[in-house]
Short mmCIF file of C-alpha atoms in Angstrom, two decimals:
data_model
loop_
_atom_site.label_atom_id
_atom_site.label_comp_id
_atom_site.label_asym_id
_atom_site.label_seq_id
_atom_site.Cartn_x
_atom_site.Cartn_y
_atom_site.Cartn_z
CA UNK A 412 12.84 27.92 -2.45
CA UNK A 413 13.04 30.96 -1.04
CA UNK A 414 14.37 31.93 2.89
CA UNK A 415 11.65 33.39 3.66
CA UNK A 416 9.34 30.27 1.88
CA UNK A 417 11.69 28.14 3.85
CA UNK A 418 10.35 29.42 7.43
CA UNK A 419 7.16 29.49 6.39
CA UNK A 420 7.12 26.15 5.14
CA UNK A 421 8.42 24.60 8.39
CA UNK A 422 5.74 26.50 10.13
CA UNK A 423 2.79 25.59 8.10
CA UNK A 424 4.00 21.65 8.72
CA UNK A 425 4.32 22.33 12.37
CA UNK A 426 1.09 24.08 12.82
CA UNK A 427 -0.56 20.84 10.23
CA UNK A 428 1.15 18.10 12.17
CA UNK A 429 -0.98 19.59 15.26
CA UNK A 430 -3.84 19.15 14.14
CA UNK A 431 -3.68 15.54 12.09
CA UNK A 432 -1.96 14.35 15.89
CA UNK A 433 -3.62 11.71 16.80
CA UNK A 434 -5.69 10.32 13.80
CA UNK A 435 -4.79 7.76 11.26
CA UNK A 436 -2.69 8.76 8.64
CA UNK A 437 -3.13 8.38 4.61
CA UNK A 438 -5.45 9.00 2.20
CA UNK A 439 -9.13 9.67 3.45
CA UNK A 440 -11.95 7.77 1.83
CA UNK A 441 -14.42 9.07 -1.17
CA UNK A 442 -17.81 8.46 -0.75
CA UNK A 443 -18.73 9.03 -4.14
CA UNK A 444 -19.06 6.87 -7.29
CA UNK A 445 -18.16 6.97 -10.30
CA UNK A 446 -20.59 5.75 -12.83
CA UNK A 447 -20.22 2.72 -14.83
CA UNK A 448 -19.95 4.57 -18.45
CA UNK A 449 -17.13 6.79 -17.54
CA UNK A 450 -15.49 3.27 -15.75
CA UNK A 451 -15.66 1.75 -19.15
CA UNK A 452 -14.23 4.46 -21.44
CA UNK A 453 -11.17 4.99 -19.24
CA UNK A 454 -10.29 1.13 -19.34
CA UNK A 455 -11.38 0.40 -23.09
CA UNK A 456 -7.65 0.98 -24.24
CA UNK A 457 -5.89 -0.55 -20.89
CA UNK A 458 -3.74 -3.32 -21.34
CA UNK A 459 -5.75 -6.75 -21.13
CA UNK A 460 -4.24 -7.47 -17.60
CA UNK A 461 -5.64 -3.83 -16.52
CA UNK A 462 -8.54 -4.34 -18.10
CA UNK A 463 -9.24 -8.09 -16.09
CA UNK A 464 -8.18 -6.65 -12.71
CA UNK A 465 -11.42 -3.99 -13.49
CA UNK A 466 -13.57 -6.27 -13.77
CA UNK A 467 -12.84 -8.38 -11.10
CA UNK A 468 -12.83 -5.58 -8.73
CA UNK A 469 -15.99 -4.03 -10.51
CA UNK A 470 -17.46 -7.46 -10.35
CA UNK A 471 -17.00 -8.16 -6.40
CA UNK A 472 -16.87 -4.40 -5.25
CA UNK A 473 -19.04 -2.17 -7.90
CA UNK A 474 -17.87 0.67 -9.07
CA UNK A 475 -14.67 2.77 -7.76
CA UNK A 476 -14.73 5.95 -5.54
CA UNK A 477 -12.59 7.94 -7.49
CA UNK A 478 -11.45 8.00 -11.87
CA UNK A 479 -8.59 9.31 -13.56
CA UNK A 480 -7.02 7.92 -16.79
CA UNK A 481 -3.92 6.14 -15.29
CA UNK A 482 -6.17 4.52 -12.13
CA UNK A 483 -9.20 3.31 -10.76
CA UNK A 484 -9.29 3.99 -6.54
CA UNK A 485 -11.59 1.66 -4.26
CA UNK A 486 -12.03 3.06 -0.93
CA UNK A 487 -13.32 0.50 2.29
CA UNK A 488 -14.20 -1.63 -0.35
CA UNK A 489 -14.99 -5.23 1.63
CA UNK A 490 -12.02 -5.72 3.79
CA UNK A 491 -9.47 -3.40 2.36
CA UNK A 492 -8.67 0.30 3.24
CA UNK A 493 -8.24 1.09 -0.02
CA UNK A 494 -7.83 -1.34 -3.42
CA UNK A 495 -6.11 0.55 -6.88
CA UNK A 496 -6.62 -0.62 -10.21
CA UNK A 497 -3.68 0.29 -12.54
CA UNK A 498 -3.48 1.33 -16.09
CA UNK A 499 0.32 1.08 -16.16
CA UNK A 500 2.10 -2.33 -15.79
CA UNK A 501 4.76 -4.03 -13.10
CA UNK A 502 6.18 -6.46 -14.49
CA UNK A 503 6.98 -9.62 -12.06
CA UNK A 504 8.11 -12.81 -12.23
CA UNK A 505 7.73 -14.53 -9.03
CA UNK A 506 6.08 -16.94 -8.53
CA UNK A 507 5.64 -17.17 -12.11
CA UNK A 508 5.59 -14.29 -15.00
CA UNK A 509 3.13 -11.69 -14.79
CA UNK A 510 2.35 -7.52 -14.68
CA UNK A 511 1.01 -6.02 -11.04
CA UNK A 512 -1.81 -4.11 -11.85
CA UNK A 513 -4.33 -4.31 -8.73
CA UNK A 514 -2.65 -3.29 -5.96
CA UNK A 515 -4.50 -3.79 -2.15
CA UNK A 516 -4.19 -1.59 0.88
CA UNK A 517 -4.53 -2.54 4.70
CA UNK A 518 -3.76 -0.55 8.34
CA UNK A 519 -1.13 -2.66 9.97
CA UNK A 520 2.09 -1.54 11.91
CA UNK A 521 5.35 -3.57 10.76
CA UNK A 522 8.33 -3.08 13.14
CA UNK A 523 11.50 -1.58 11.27
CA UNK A 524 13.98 -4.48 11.93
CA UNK A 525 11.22 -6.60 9.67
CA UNK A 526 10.93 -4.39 6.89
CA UNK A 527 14.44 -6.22 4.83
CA UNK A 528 13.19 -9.36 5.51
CA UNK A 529 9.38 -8.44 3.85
CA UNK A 530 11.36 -6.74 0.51
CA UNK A 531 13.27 -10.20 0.77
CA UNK A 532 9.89 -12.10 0.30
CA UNK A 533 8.01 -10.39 -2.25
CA UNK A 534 9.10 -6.99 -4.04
CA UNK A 535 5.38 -5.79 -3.98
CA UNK A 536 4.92 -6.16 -0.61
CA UNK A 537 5.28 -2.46 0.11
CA UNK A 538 5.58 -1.13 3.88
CA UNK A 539 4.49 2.57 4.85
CA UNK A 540 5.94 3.03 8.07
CA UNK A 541 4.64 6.78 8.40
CA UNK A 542 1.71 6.41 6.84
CA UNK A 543 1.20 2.96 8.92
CA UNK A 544 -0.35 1.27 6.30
CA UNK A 545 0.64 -2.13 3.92
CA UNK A 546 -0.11 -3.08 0.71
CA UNK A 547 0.16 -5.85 -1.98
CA UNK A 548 0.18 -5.30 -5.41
CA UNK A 549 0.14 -8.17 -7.86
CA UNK A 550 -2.62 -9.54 -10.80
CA UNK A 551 -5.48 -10.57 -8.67
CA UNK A 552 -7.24 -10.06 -5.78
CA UNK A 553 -6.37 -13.68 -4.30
CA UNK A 554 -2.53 -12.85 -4.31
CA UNK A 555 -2.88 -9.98 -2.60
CA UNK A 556 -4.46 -11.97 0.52
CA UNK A 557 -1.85 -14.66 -0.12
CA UNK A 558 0.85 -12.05 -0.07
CA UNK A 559 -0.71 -9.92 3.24
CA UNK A 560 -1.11 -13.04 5.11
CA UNK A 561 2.25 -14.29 4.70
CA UNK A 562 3.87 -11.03 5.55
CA UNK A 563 1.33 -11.21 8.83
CA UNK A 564 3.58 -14.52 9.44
CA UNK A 565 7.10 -13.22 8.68
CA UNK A 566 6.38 -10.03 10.72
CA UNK A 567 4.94 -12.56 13.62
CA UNK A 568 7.87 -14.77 13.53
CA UNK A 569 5.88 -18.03 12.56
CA UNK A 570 7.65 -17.17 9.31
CA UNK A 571 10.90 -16.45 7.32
CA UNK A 572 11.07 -14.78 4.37
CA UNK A 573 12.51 -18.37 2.44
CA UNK A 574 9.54 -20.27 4.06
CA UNK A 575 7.09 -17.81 2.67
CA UNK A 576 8.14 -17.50 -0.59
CA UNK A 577 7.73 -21.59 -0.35
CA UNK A 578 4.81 -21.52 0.77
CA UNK A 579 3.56 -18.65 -1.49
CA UNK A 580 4.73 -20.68 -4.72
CA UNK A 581 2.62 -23.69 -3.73
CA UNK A 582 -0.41 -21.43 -2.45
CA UNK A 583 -0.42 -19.98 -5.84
CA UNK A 584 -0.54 -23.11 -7.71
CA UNK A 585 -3.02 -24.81 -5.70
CA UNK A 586 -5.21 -21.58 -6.26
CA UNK A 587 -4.63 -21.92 -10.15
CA UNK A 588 -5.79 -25.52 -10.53
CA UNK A 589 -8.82 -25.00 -7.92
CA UNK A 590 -7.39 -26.75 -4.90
CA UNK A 591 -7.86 -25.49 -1.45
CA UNK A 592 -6.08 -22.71 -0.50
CA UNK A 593 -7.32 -20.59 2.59
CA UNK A 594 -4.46 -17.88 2.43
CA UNK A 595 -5.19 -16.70 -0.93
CA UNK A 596 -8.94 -16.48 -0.08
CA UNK A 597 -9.46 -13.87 2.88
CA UNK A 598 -7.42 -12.70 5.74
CA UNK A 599 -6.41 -15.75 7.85
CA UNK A 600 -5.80 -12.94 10.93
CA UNK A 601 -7.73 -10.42 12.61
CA UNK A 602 -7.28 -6.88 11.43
CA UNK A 603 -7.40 -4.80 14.69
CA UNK A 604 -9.04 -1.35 14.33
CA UNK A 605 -6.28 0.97 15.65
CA UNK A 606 -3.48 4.00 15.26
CA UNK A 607 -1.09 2.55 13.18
CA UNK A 608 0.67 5.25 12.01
CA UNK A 609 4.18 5.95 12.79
CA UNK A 610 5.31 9.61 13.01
CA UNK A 611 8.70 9.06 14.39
CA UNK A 612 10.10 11.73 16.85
CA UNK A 613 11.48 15.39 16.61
CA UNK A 614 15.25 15.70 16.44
CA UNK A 615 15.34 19.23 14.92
CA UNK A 616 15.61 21.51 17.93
CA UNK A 617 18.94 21.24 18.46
CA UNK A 618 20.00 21.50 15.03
CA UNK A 619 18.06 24.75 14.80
CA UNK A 620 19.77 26.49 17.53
CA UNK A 621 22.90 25.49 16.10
CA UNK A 622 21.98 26.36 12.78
CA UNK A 623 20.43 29.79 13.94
CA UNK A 624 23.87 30.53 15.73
CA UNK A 625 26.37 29.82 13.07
CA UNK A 626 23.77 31.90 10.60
CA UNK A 627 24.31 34.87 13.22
CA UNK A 628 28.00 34.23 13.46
CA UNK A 629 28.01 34.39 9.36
CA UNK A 630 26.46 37.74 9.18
CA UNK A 631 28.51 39.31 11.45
CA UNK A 632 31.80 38.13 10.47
#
């Protein structure tokens, strides 16, 4: 990049982080849909997983917001933020083999000093500290509220990440075979409707006069 696109860069984020201050961060939702056809000829050649997290999703939620050939893109679709549908798969193998494929998006604030113990519990548990948002990402719908609820616990402290992933496995299997199990079904907490975003603090103003200093001293010497 250029010097001169350098300074202007800085400025145009400056002059952008004005004016988002204050609301929620992320991607804002789509209000249209995408019709059923085009739905249909994107997944036709998608893996079978990809192509049974569709129609789940389709199934409970309609059609998606928003269509391109690697994704499908659910916006404030029941009680997610947002819910993706992936072409491409993860593979996983806890609790037991399988490819992520649906991956489920909720506003929630996780302190920093919890974020190694959630990547200790589940791998697609993924935190967005600046963005303020978490999201699960696994085969189904039903794992997704299995995983978000547990991490609600570990990031509580009713939880740690070795109890989770105990109960998880037996949440899982009781889910499988049709036995009761509440935390893969819905949210088993209250999501609270506010700011959780996370846009850290400044620390370049120093740096900048010192930077701007030792650039003068370089010219003239």
């Amino acid at each position: 990049m250029k010097p001169a696109d350098r300074l202007k860069t800085v400025a145009i984020g400056a002059a952008s982080a004005a004016k988002t201050a204050g609301q929620q961060a992320g991607e804002q939702p789509t209000t249209t849909v995408v019709d059923m056809q085009t739905v249909e000829r994107i997944a036709a050649n998608w893996p079978m997983m990809s192509q049974a997290a569709v129609k789940e999703i389709v199934g409970k939620y309609g059609a998606p917001n928003e269509a391109m050939e690697s994704r499908l893109i659910w916006y404030n679709n029941g009680p997610w933020k947002r819910t993706i549908c992936y072409r491409d798969e993860v593979p996983h193998h806890f609790p037991n083999p399988h490819s992520d494929v649906v991956e489920c998006f909720i506003d929630y604030r996780v302190p920093p000093e919890k974020f190694s113990e959630l990547a200790e519990f589940d791998g697609s548990v993924i935190v967005e500290r600046t963005k303020g948002e978490v999201s699960a990402r696994c085969d189904m719908e039903s794992a997704n509220f299995l995983a978000i609820n547990l991490m609600y616990k570990i990031v509580t402290g009713e939880m740690n990440a070795e109890k989770a992933r105990e109960v998880y496995t037996e949440t899982a299997a009781a889910y499988v075979v049709s036995r009761s199990a509440p935390l893969a079904e819905g949210f088993q907490f209250e999501l609270l409707q506010e700011q959780t975003n996370d846009p850290d603090e400044t620390t370049i103003a120093g740096a900048m006069l010192r930077q701007t200093a030792g650039k003068v001293k370089d010219m003239v010497s």
